[in-house]
Amino acid sequence: MKTIRLRAGKERSLQRRHPWIFESAIAKGSADSGETVRVEAADGAFLGWAAFSPTSKIRARMWSFDESQRIDAPFFAAAVADSTRARARFDINSDGLRLIHGESDGLPGLIVDRYGDTLVAQFTSAGVERWKAVIADALLAATGLTRLYERSDASSRALEGLQPVTGWLRGLGEVDLVLREHQWKLGLSIADGHKTGFYLDQRDSRKKFADYTARLGFKRVLNCFCYTGGFSVAALAGMRAAGVSDGQVTSIDSSGSALAQARANVALNGFDADMTTFLDADVNASLRMFLEQGRHFDAIVLDPPKFAPTVAHAERAARAYKDINRLALKLLEPGGVLFTYSCSGGISTDLFHKIVAGAGSDAGVDGFIAERMGGAPDHPMTITFPEGEYLKGLVVMRK
Ligand code: SAH
């Protein structure tokens, strides 16, 4: 067993059970990609077992802080079974759910989503890459399923010195699936969609948006960064519940294939295509155009991609967030409602709140913060890994 020794003082974050060891924290020791290493403090005290990653800035990620724990197939079987069991305690309302959420589930770099009977996994760290076959077997055993598709094409793999890999890892099946979320059917492609195919983390927000639409009787809805139209379907469901048949849901995305899926999802739920408009366009430019045209909306969703992957990008990202929020607040009818999000790890909840407040004051608009939102509960954040809180949202009611 190889050992890595940390520099003096660098043991503190591990003593709080944070799972990352940065390159700069290591005094000596090395290993192969994904190899298990014993981690010691500067004085030689045992700290834990980790997976080594020779090219990554995050040079090692912890598997365990228990000296008696062996990192072997039973370890992974137990971790996967624990995560799967935990999901049964969450309120989910869908047959699509996140089974494993990386560090928060004790498996750094592993994402596993379940869509009905199909599992989709992303292996994004050297450690889980090395244990891939063992983890695949553990996933099938814990779920009783037979099909597992791999989507290890996230750009973060390159930081770990890993090549992209996609395709069936266990079993074979369809890659175009339909998931049930709340009362809705949502088609997705696990082969071509973003990430593993769908943004499961916004499940609770989509439900909330449907409820607001029904309760407040929204008729003119704008869904920005709509992807496959989850919030658009939610709006149409809310309109149907409220008996609104002359509503109009405008959805914008810059991806043609996402918009095609969004259109298909409207049809799949039996909604009226005449109540929808899909724009293949840039959101910022579209918002400016709507302002020039003097258009207004009862409700707007802003769910942009990650503008700030890390804190280093926060400043530029903050300006981009502020800009779209300012435009959206101006486009809202008085009494209208903005559902606004950031999924950037580099933007804290606090900072996001400040950005939206700044956007309001630039727009000359005041509003009530009616709700604070986060990711759905199957994307948990843990006490020891606050970085798990990436998605934050606000529901702002314009005065
Ligand atoms: N709200 C969606 C998820 C949004 S993901 C859901 O509930 O499923 C972000 C989306 O923004 C992606 O579909 C991406 O294609 C789109 N996008 C990224 N940059 C864009 C831009 N400048 N203008 C329009 N769409 C953009």
Tab-separated table of C-alpha atoms and ligand atoms in Angstrom:
chain	number	residue	atom	x	y	z
A	1	MET	CA	0.000	0.000	0.000
A	2	LYS	CA	1.378	3.390	-1.007
A	3	THR	CA	1.269	6.324	1.393
A	4	ILE	CA	0.974	10.058	0.897
A	5	ARG	CA	2.141	12.416	3.610
A	6	LEU	CA	0.558	15.860	3.967
A	7	ARG	CA	2.244	19.134	4.826
A	8	ALA	CA	1.885	20.385	8.385
A	9	GLY	CA	-1.556	21.898	8.998
A	10	LYS	CA	-3.074	20.355	5.872
A	11	GLU	CA	-4.750	17.599	7.900
A	12	ARG	CA	-7.380	19.993	9.267
A	13	SER	CA	-9.919	19.803	6.451
A	14	LEU	CA	-9.677	15.997	6.507
A	15	GLN	CA	-10.283	15.992	10.239
A	16	ARG	CA	-13.551	17.765	9.429
A	17	ARG	CA	-14.115	14.936	6.908
A	18	HIS	CA	-13.910	17.085	3.812
A	19	PRO	CA	-13.105	14.644	0.987
A	20	TRP	CA	-10.538	16.550	-1.149
A	21	ILE	CA	-6.746	16.763	-0.948
A	22	PHE	CA	-5.217	19.410	-3.186
A	23	GLU	CA	-1.859	18.989	-4.909
A	24	SER	CA	-0.368	21.763	-2.767
A	25	ALA	CA	-1.243	19.941	0.477
A	26	ILE	CA	0.963	16.925	-0.270
A	27	ALA	CA	4.528	16.827	1.070
A	28	LYS	CA	5.474	13.464	-0.428
A	29	GLY	CA	4.140	10.285	-1.955
A	30	SER	CA	2.565	9.330	-5.242
A	31	ALA	CA	0.620	6.501	-6.873
A	32	ASP	CA	-1.004	5.409	-10.137
A	33	SER	CA	-4.253	6.846	-11.452
A	34	GLY	CA	-7.090	5.823	-9.150
A	35	GLU	CA	-4.898	3.718	-6.877
A	36	THR	CA	-5.870	3.597	-3.213
A	37	VAL	CA	-3.383	5.345	-0.927
A	38	ARG	CA	-3.010	5.637	2.822
A	39	VAL	CA	-3.122	9.308	3.832
A	40	GLU	CA	-1.024	10.498	6.752
A	41	ALA	CA	-0.614	13.829	8.533
A	42	ALA	CA	2.831	15.476	8.700
A	43	ASP	CA	3.443	13.682	12.015
A	44	GLY	CA	2.560	10.300	10.500
A	45	ALA	CA	-0.901	10.022	12.103
A	46	PHE	CA	-3.448	8.081	10.020
A	47	LEU	CA	-6.050	10.309	8.316
A	48	GLY	CA	-7.822	8.058	5.836
A	49	TRP	CA	-7.874	6.108	2.569
A	50	ALA	CA	-8.071	7.987	-0.719
A	51	ALA	CA	-7.987	7.519	-4.490
A	52	PHE	CA	-4.901	9.141	-6.032
A	53	SER	CA	-5.163	11.175	-9.240
A	54	PRO	CA	-1.700	12.066	-10.595
A	55	THR	CA	-2.743	14.875	-12.986
A	56	SER	CA	-5.606	16.534	-11.122
A	57	LYS	CA	-5.340	19.619	-8.894
A	58	ILE	CA	-7.586	17.635	-6.569
A	59	ARG	CA	-4.761	15.113	-6.188
A	60	ALA	CA	-6.668	12.654	-4.011
A	61	ARG	CA	-10.282	12.095	-2.963
A	62	MET	CA	-11.186	10.331	0.250
A	63	TRP	CA	-12.932	6.982	0.350
A	64	SER	CA	-12.899	6.535	4.112
A	65	PHE	CA	-11.603	8.014	7.372
A	66	ASP	CA	-11.718	4.659	9.157
A	67	GLU	CA	-8.361	2.867	9.458
A	68	SER	CA	-10.002	-0.577	9.572
A	69	GLN	CA	-11.971	0.005	6.342
A	70	ARG	CA	-10.700	-1.921	3.312
A	71	ILE	CA	-11.344	-0.325	-0.071
A	72	ASP	CA	-12.640	-3.322	-1.971
A	73	ALA	CA	-15.753	-4.647	-3.736
A	74	PRO	CA	-17.794	-4.973	-0.508
A	75	PHE	CA	-16.950	-1.326	0.316
A	76	PHE	CA	-18.477	-0.165	-2.991
A	77	ALA	CA	-21.436	-2.528	-2.675
A	78	ALA	CA	-22.225	-1.047	0.754
A	79	ALA	CA	-21.825	2.577	-0.423
A	80	VAL	CA	-24.092	2.042	-3.427
A	81	ALA	CA	-26.681	0.196	-1.326
A	82	ASP	CA	-26.663	2.998	1.297
A	83	SER	CA	-27.268	5.705	-1.325
A	84	THR	CA	-30.029	3.697	-2.947
A	85	ARG	CA	-31.724	3.127	0.423
A	86	ALA	CA	-31.468	6.818	1.324
A	87	ARG	CA	-33.501	7.721	-1.785
A	88	ALA	CA	-36.461	5.773	-0.433
A	89	ARG	CA	-36.658	8.350	2.405
A	90	PHE	CA	-36.839	11.360	0.073
A	91	ASP	CA	-40.020	12.780	-1.442
A	92	ILE	CA	-39.448	12.230	-5.157
A	93	ASN	CA	-42.654	11.893	-7.220
A	94	SER	CA	-40.951	10.645	-10.343
A	95	ASP	CA	-39.525	7.471	-11.812
A	96	GLY	CA	-36.420	9.504	-12.657
A	97	LEU	CA	-34.084	10.127	-9.742
A	98	ARG	CA	-30.463	10.669	-8.850
A	99	LEU	CA	-29.219	7.520	-7.123
A	100	ILE	CA	-25.643	8.638	-6.479
A	101	HIS	CA	-24.567	12.252	-6.116
A	102	GLY	CA	-20.784	12.024	-5.933
A	103	GLU	CA	-19.036	13.312	-2.828
A	104	SER	CA	-22.355	13.773	-0.990
A	105	ASP	CA	-22.867	10.003	-1.205
A	106	GLY	CA	-19.282	9.124	-0.287
A	107	LEU	CA	-18.359	8.246	-3.887
A	108	PRO	CA	-16.332	11.208	-5.228
A	109	GLY	CA	-16.704	11.695	-8.956
A	110	LEU	CA	-19.622	9.293	-9.447
A	111	ILE	CA	-23.033	10.437	-10.689
A	112	VAL	CA	-25.762	7.866	-11.287
A	113	ASP	CA	-29.275	8.734	-12.469
A	114	ARG	CA	-32.112	6.269	-12.827
A	115	TYR	CA	-34.724	6.743	-15.547
A	116	GLY	CA	-37.345	4.038	-15.089
A	117	ASP	CA	-35.513	0.746	-15.589
A	118	THR	CA	-32.375	2.301	-17.048
A	119	LEU	CA	-29.357	3.532	-15.097
A	120	VAL	CA	-27.019	6.194	-16.487
A	121	ALA	CA	-23.624	6.780	-14.872
A	122	GLN	CA	-20.917	9.418	-15.180
A	123	PHE	CA	-17.464	8.490	-13.920
A	124	THR	CA	-15.537	11.738	-13.533
A	125	SER	CA	-12.662	10.928	-11.172
A	126	ALA	CA	-9.665	8.608	-11.415
A	127	GLY	CA	-10.859	6.688	-8.353
A	128	VAL	CA	-14.282	5.678	-9.636
A	129	GLU	CA	-12.811	5.071	-13.102
A	130	ARG	CA	-10.492	2.442	-11.651
A	131	TRP	CA	-13.359	0.725	-9.802
A	132	LYS	CA	-15.829	1.058	-12.687
A	133	ALA	CA	-16.585	-2.657	-13.164
A	134	VAL	CA	-17.046	-3.223	-9.431
A	135	ILE	CA	-19.318	-0.169	-9.170
A	136	ALA	CA	-21.354	-1.283	-12.205
A	137	ASP	CA	-21.986	-4.679	-10.584
A	138	ALA	CA	-22.880	-3.010	-7.280
A	139	LEU	CA	-25.391	-0.724	-9.028
A	140	LEU	CA	-27.185	-3.625	-10.697
A	141	ALA	CA	-27.200	-5.600	-7.453
A	142	ALA	CA	-28.582	-2.705	-5.376
A	143	THR	CA	-31.363	-1.842	-7.841
A	144	GLY	CA	-32.202	-5.249	-9.347
A	145	LEU	CA	-31.893	-3.637	-12.812
A	146	THR	CA	-29.948	-4.961	-15.815
A	147	ARG	CA	-29.237	-1.907	-17.985
A	148	LEU	CA	-26.520	0.650	-17.297
A	149	TYR	CA	-25.442	3.284	-19.810
A	150	GLU	CA	-22.221	5.236	-19.407
A	151	ARG	CA	-22.036	8.988	-20.108
A	152	SER	CA	-18.466	9.679	-19.062
A	153	ASP	CA	-18.110	12.594	-21.464
A	154	ALA	CA	-18.081	15.482	-18.978
A	155	SER	CA	-15.261	17.946	-19.650
A	156	SER	CA	-14.069	17.542	-16.042
A	157	ARG	CA	-12.729	14.074	-16.964
A	158	ALA	CA	-9.867	15.713	-18.827
A	159	LEU	CA	-8.669	17.277	-15.557
A	160	GLU	CA	-8.269	13.729	-14.231
A	161	GLY	CA	-6.353	12.655	-17.342
A	162	LEU	CA	-9.278	10.512	-18.553
A	163	GLN	CA	-10.648	10.173	-22.084
A	164	PRO	CA	-14.394	10.468	-22.805
A	165	VAL	CA	-16.302	7.153	-22.833
A	166	THR	CA	-19.974	6.598	-23.714
A	167	GLY	CA	-22.101	3.534	-24.388
A	168	TRP	CA	-23.749	0.584	-22.684
A	169	LEU	CA	-21.707	-0.634	-19.733
A	170	ARG	CA	-24.159	-3.403	-18.730
A	171	GLY	CA	-27.060	-4.763	-20.792
A	172	LEU	CA	-28.515	-3.104	-23.878
A	173	GLY	CA	-31.658	-1.111	-24.519
A	174	GLU	CA	-33.318	2.025	-25.820
A	175	VAL	CA	-31.516	5.343	-25.491
A	176	ASP	CA	-34.680	7.417	-26.098
A	177	LEU	CA	-36.712	7.152	-22.921
A	178	VAL	CA	-39.836	8.674	-21.394
A	179	LEU	CA	-39.776	9.514	-17.752
A	180	ARG	CA	-42.729	10.255	-15.504
A	181	GLU	CA	-42.301	13.368	-13.383
A	182	HIS	CA	-45.264	14.376	-11.212
A	183	GLN	CA	-48.218	13.812	-13.600
A	184	TRP	CA	-46.182	14.492	-16.722
A	185	LYS	CA	-44.348	12.451	-19.329
A	186	LEU	CA	-40.988	13.813	-20.391
A	187	GLY	CA	-38.997	12.299	-23.229
A	188	LEU	CA	-35.210	12.411	-23.123
A	189	SER	CA	-32.168	10.924	-24.793
A	190	ILE	CA	-29.575	9.339	-22.535
A	191	ALA	CA	-27.162	9.175	-25.494
A	192	ASP	CA	-27.428	12.751	-26.804
A	193	GLY	CA	-28.960	14.796	-23.981
A	194	HIS	CA	-26.983	17.046	-21.641
A	195	LYS	CA	-25.225	15.347	-18.706
A	196	THR	CA	-27.078	12.028	-18.265
A	197	GLY	CA	-29.993	13.266	-20.386
A	198	PHE	CA	-32.163	15.375	-18.107
A	199	TYR	CA	-32.047	18.009	-15.329
A	200	LEU	CA	-33.582	15.986	-12.515
A	201	ASP	CA	-32.412	18.580	-9.981
A	202	GLN	CA	-35.163	21.043	-11.013
A	203	ARG	CA	-38.002	18.565	-10.358
A	204	ASP	CA	-39.422	20.379	-7.314
A	205	SER	CA	-39.105	23.771	-8.966
A	206	ARG	CA	-41.028	22.567	-12.022
A	207	LYS	CA	-43.844	21.406	-9.716
A	208	LYS	CA	-43.803	24.719	-7.896
A	209	PHE	CA	-43.981	26.562	-11.201
A	210	ALA	CA	-47.033	24.513	-12.246
A	211	ASP	CA	-48.696	25.293	-8.905
A	212	TYR	CA	-47.971	29.036	-9.177
A	213	THR	CA	-49.272	29.077	-12.759
A	214	ALA	CA	-52.536	27.443	-11.688
A	215	ARG	CA	-52.968	29.512	-8.525
A	216	LEU	CA	-52.130	32.922	-9.996
A	217	GLY	CA	-53.628	32.255	-13.423
A	218	PHE	CA	-50.536	33.080	-15.505
A	219	LYS	CA	-51.346	33.440	-19.198
A	220	ARG	CA	-48.144	34.815	-20.710
A	221	VAL	CA	-45.205	32.671	-19.645
A	222	LEU	CA	-41.581	32.921	-20.765
A	223	ASN	CA	-39.280	29.935	-20.197
A	224	CYS	CA	-35.637	30.928	-20.804
A	225	PHE	CA	-32.985	28.221	-21.269
A	226	CYS	CA	-35.858	25.742	-21.652
A	227	TYR	CA	-33.759	22.674	-22.672
A	228	THR	CA	-36.345	19.895	-23.257
A	229	GLY	CA	-39.222	22.041	-22.016
A	230	GLY	CA	-39.707	20.812	-18.449
A	231	PHE	CA	-40.859	24.212	-17.150
A	232	SER	CA	-42.951	24.732	-20.312
A	233	VAL	CA	-44.838	21.481	-19.675
A	234	ALA	CA	-45.243	22.577	-16.046
A	235	ALA	CA	-46.736	25.911	-17.151
A	236	LEU	CA	-49.148	24.199	-19.562
A	237	ALA	CA	-50.179	21.774	-16.805
A	238	GLY	CA	-50.848	24.732	-14.489
A	239	MET	CA	-52.907	26.473	-17.181
A	240	ARG	CA	-54.917	23.334	-17.785
A	241	ALA	CA	-55.594	22.996	-14.043
A	242	ALA	CA	-56.794	26.619	-13.953
A	243	GLY	CA	-58.969	26.158	-17.057
A	244	VAL	CA	-56.862	28.635	-19.042
A	245	SER	CA	-57.081	27.793	-22.761
A	246	ASP	CA	-55.820	31.060	-24.248
A	247	GLY	CA	-52.402	31.083	-22.545
A	248	GLN	CA	-49.113	31.366	-24.402
A	249	VAL	CA	-45.846	29.741	-23.300
A	250	THR	CA	-42.739	31.055	-25.055
A	251	SER	CA	-39.643	28.866	-24.679
A	252	ILE	CA	-36.094	29.835	-25.657
A	253	ASP	CA	-32.997	27.701	-26.070
A	254	SER	CA	-29.936	27.796	-28.308
A	255	SER	CA	-29.989	24.026	-28.887
A	256	GLY	CA	-32.120	22.858	-31.804
A	257	SER	CA	-32.252	19.240	-30.628
A	258	ALA	CA	-33.377	20.289	-27.132
A	259	LEU	CA	-36.160	22.384	-28.706
A	260	ALA	CA	-37.277	19.432	-30.863
A	261	GLN	CA	-37.559	17.314	-27.721
A	262	ALA	CA	-39.402	20.162	-25.955
A	263	ARG	CA	-41.989	20.298	-28.759
A	264	ALA	CA	-42.370	16.524	-28.584
A	265	ASN	CA	-42.888	16.765	-24.819
A	266	VAL	CA	-45.739	19.246	-25.265
A	267	ALA	CA	-47.452	16.781	-27.633
A	268	LEU	CA	-46.697	13.791	-25.392
A	269	ASN	CA	-48.789	15.378	-22.637
A	270	GLY	CA	-51.661	16.261	-24.938
A	271	PHE	CA	-51.172	20.026	-24.663
A	272	ASP	CA	-52.192	22.398	-27.415
A	273	ALA	CA	-49.240	23.315	-29.660
A	274	ASP	CA	-51.009	26.618	-30.434
A	275	MET	CA	-50.369	27.669	-26.843
A	276	THR	CA	-46.600	27.377	-27.380
A	277	THR	CA	-43.843	29.234	-29.208
A	278	PHE	CA	-40.300	27.852	-29.407
A	279	LEU	CA	-37.396	30.133	-30.242
A	280	ASP	CA	-33.980	28.836	-31.267
A	281	ALA	CA	-32.123	31.913	-30.052
A	282	ASP	CA	-29.808	33.496	-27.526
A	283	VAL	CA	-31.662	34.372	-24.333
A	284	ASN	CA	-29.954	37.683	-23.659
A	285	ALA	CA	-30.625	38.937	-27.218
A	286	SER	CA	-34.235	37.716	-27.056
A	287	LEU	CA	-34.903	39.511	-23.772
A	288	ARG	CA	-33.582	42.751	-25.271
A	289	MET	CA	-35.762	42.244	-28.331
A	290	PHE	CA	-38.877	41.695	-26.177
A	291	LEU	CA	-38.091	44.905	-24.279
A	292	GLU	CA	-37.841	46.863	-27.512
A	293	GLN	CA	-41.139	45.351	-28.649
A	294	GLY	CA	-42.748	46.427	-25.376
A	295	ARG	CA	-43.790	42.868	-24.513
A	296	HIS	CA	-44.614	41.806	-20.962
A	297	PHE	CA	-45.013	38.465	-19.207
A	298	ASP	CA	-46.901	37.194	-16.158
A	299	ALA	CA	-44.147	34.746	-15.298
A	300	ILE	CA	-40.547	34.194	-16.391
A	301	VAL	CA	-38.172	31.292	-15.729
A	302	LEU	CA	-34.410	31.904	-15.932
A	303	ASP	CA	-32.499	28.640	-15.598
A	304	PRO	CA	-29.172	29.323	-17.336
A	305	PRO	CA	-26.230	26.946	-17.701
A	306	LYS	CA	-23.323	27.148	-15.279
A	307	PHE	CA	-21.805	30.609	-15.868
A	308	ALA	CA	-19.203	30.105	-13.080
A	309	PRO	CA	-17.835	26.575	-12.707
A	310	THR	CA	-15.461	27.796	-9.957
A	311	VAL	CA	-15.051	30.850	-7.730
A	312	ALA	CA	-12.375	32.127	-10.156
A	313	HIS	CA	-15.117	32.808	-12.734
A	314	ALA	CA	-17.500	34.381	-10.228
A	315	GLU	CA	-17.025	38.023	-11.155
A	316	ARG	CA	-17.695	37.709	-14.865
A	317	ALA	CA	-20.514	35.276	-14.203
A	318	ALA	CA	-22.075	37.671	-11.690
A	319	ARG	CA	-22.330	40.321	-14.401
A	320	ALA	CA	-23.982	37.859	-16.797
A	321	TYR	CA	-26.499	36.750	-14.162
A	322	LYS	CA	-27.263	40.323	-13.220
A	323	ASP	CA	-27.848	41.296	-16.828
A	324	ILE	CA	-30.442	38.612	-17.615
A	325	ASN	CA	-32.181	39.130	-14.271
A	326	ARG	CA	-32.390	42.875	-14.845
A	327	LEU	CA	-33.925	42.329	-18.293
A	328	ALA	CA	-36.350	39.698	-17.000
A	329	LEU	CA	-37.525	41.890	-14.103
A	330	LYS	CA	-38.217	44.720	-16.566
A	331	LEU	CA	-40.248	42.368	-18.763
A	332	LEU	CA	-42.448	41.271	-15.864
A	333	GLU	CA	-45.894	42.752	-15.515
A	334	PRO	CA	-46.397	44.329	-12.051
A	335	GLY	CA	-47.519	41.395	-9.893
A	336	GLY	CA	-45.674	39.002	-12.204
A	337	VAL	CA	-43.346	36.297	-10.914
A	338	LEU	CA	-39.718	35.476	-11.715
A	339	PHE	CA	-38.288	32.003	-11.057
A	340	THR	CA	-34.540	32.612	-11.238
A	341	TYR	CA	-31.665	30.152	-10.754
A	342	SER	CA	-27.921	29.686	-10.659
A	343	CYS	CA	-26.336	26.236	-10.857
A	344	SER	CA	-22.801	27.644	-10.516
A	345	GLY	CA	-20.744	26.166	-7.707
A	346	GLY	CA	-18.718	29.402	-7.819
A	347	ILE	CA	-21.728	31.592	-6.908
A	348	SER	CA	-22.843	31.265	-3.283
A	349	THR	CA	-26.466	31.538	-2.200
A	350	ASP	CA	-25.650	34.861	-0.609
A	351	LEU	CA	-23.967	36.242	-3.686
A	352	PHE	CA	-26.833	35.089	-5.899
A	353	HIS	CA	-29.300	36.917	-3.694
A	354	LYS	CA	-27.157	40.078	-3.975
A	355	ILE	CA	-26.954	39.736	-7.758
A	356	VAL	CA	-30.741	39.493	-8.088
A	357	ALA	CA	-31.177	42.419	-5.688
A	358	GLY	CA	-28.709	44.457	-7.775
A	359	ALA	CA	-30.591	43.516	-10.935
A	360	GLY	CA	-33.817	44.741	-9.343
A	361	SER	CA	-32.367	48.064	-8.364
A	362	ASP	CA	-30.841	48.553	-11.846
A	363	ALA	CA	-34.213	47.709	-13.378
A	364	GLY	CA	-35.946	50.107	-11.012
A	365	VAL	CA	-38.167	47.264	-9.848
A	366	ASP	CA	-38.919	46.055	-6.333
A	367	GLY	CA	-40.250	42.638	-5.463
A	368	PHE	CA	-41.039	40.151	-2.726
A	369	ILE	CA	-38.718	37.166	-2.359
A	370	ALA	CA	-41.511	34.638	-2.067
A	371	GLU	CA	-39.368	31.488	-1.937
A	372	ARG	CA	-35.792	30.249	-1.838
A	373	MET	CA	-35.211	27.088	-3.806
A	374	GLY	CA	-32.501	24.454	-4.040
A	375	GLY	CA	-31.917	21.192	-5.849
A	376	ALA	CA	-34.342	18.298	-5.386
A	377	PRO	CA	-33.552	16.164	-2.302
A	378	ASP	CA	-32.000	13.303	-4.262
A	379	HIS	CA	-29.161	15.769	-5.055
A	380	PRO	CA	-28.194	16.163	-1.417
A	381	MET	CA	-25.677	18.446	0.152
A	382	THR	CA	-23.959	17.100	3.249
A	383	ILE	CA	-22.592	18.866	6.289
A	384	THR	CA	-19.027	17.802	5.444
A	385	PHE	CA	-19.216	18.789	1.741
A	386	PRO	CA	-20.849	22.219	1.374
A	387	GLU	CA	-19.647	22.355	-2.270
A	388	GLY	CA	-22.595	20.015	-2.895
A	389	GLU	CA	-24.855	23.075	-2.805
A	390	TYR	CA	-24.600	24.177	-6.419
A	391	LEU	CA	-28.200	24.939	-7.400
A	392	LYS	CA	-29.971	27.893	-5.853
A	393	GLY	CA	-33.076	29.744	-6.885
A	394	LEU	CA	-35.376	32.584	-5.893
A	395	VAL	CA	-39.035	33.182	-6.617
A	396	VAL	CA	-39.460	36.947	-6.895
A	397	MET	CA	-42.901	38.570	-7.107
A	398	ARG	CA	-42.707	41.961	-8.734
A	399	LYS	CA	-44.469	44.651	-6.709
B	1	SAH	N1	-34.595	24.488	-17.343
B	1	SAH	C1	-34.130	23.294	-18.007
B	1	SAH	C2	-32.619	23.097	-17.911
B	1	SAH	C3	-31.808	24.229	-18.476
B	1	SAH	S1	-30.157	23.784	-18.878
B	1	SAH	C4	-34.887	22.086	-17.480
B	1	SAH	O1	-35.745	22.236	-16.580
B	1	SAH	O2	-34.669	20.984	-17.981
B	1	SAH	C5	-29.566	25.186	-19.697
B	1	SAH	C6	-29.994	25.314	-21.149
B	1	SAH	O3	-29.513	26.570	-21.624
B	1	SAH	C7	-29.444	24.279	-22.128
B	1	SAH	O4	-30.515	23.642	-22.773
B	1	SAH	C8	-28.613	25.097	-23.163
B	1	SAH	O5	-28.785	24.616	-24.491
B	1	SAH	C9	-29.218	26.458	-23.014
B	1	SAH	N2	-28.374	27.608	-23.343
B	1	SAH	C10	-27.079	27.825	-22.993
B	1	SAH	N3	-26.684	29.070	-23.365
B	1	SAH	C11	-27.754	29.658	-23.961
B	1	SAH	C12	-27.985	30.945	-24.525
B	1	SAH	N4	-27.030	31.878	-24.536
B	1	SAH	N5	-29.207	31.226	-25.029
B	1	SAH	C13	-30.183	30.274	-25.019
B	1	SAH	N6	-30.029	29.047	-24.472
B	1	SAH	C14	-28.825	28.735	-23.954
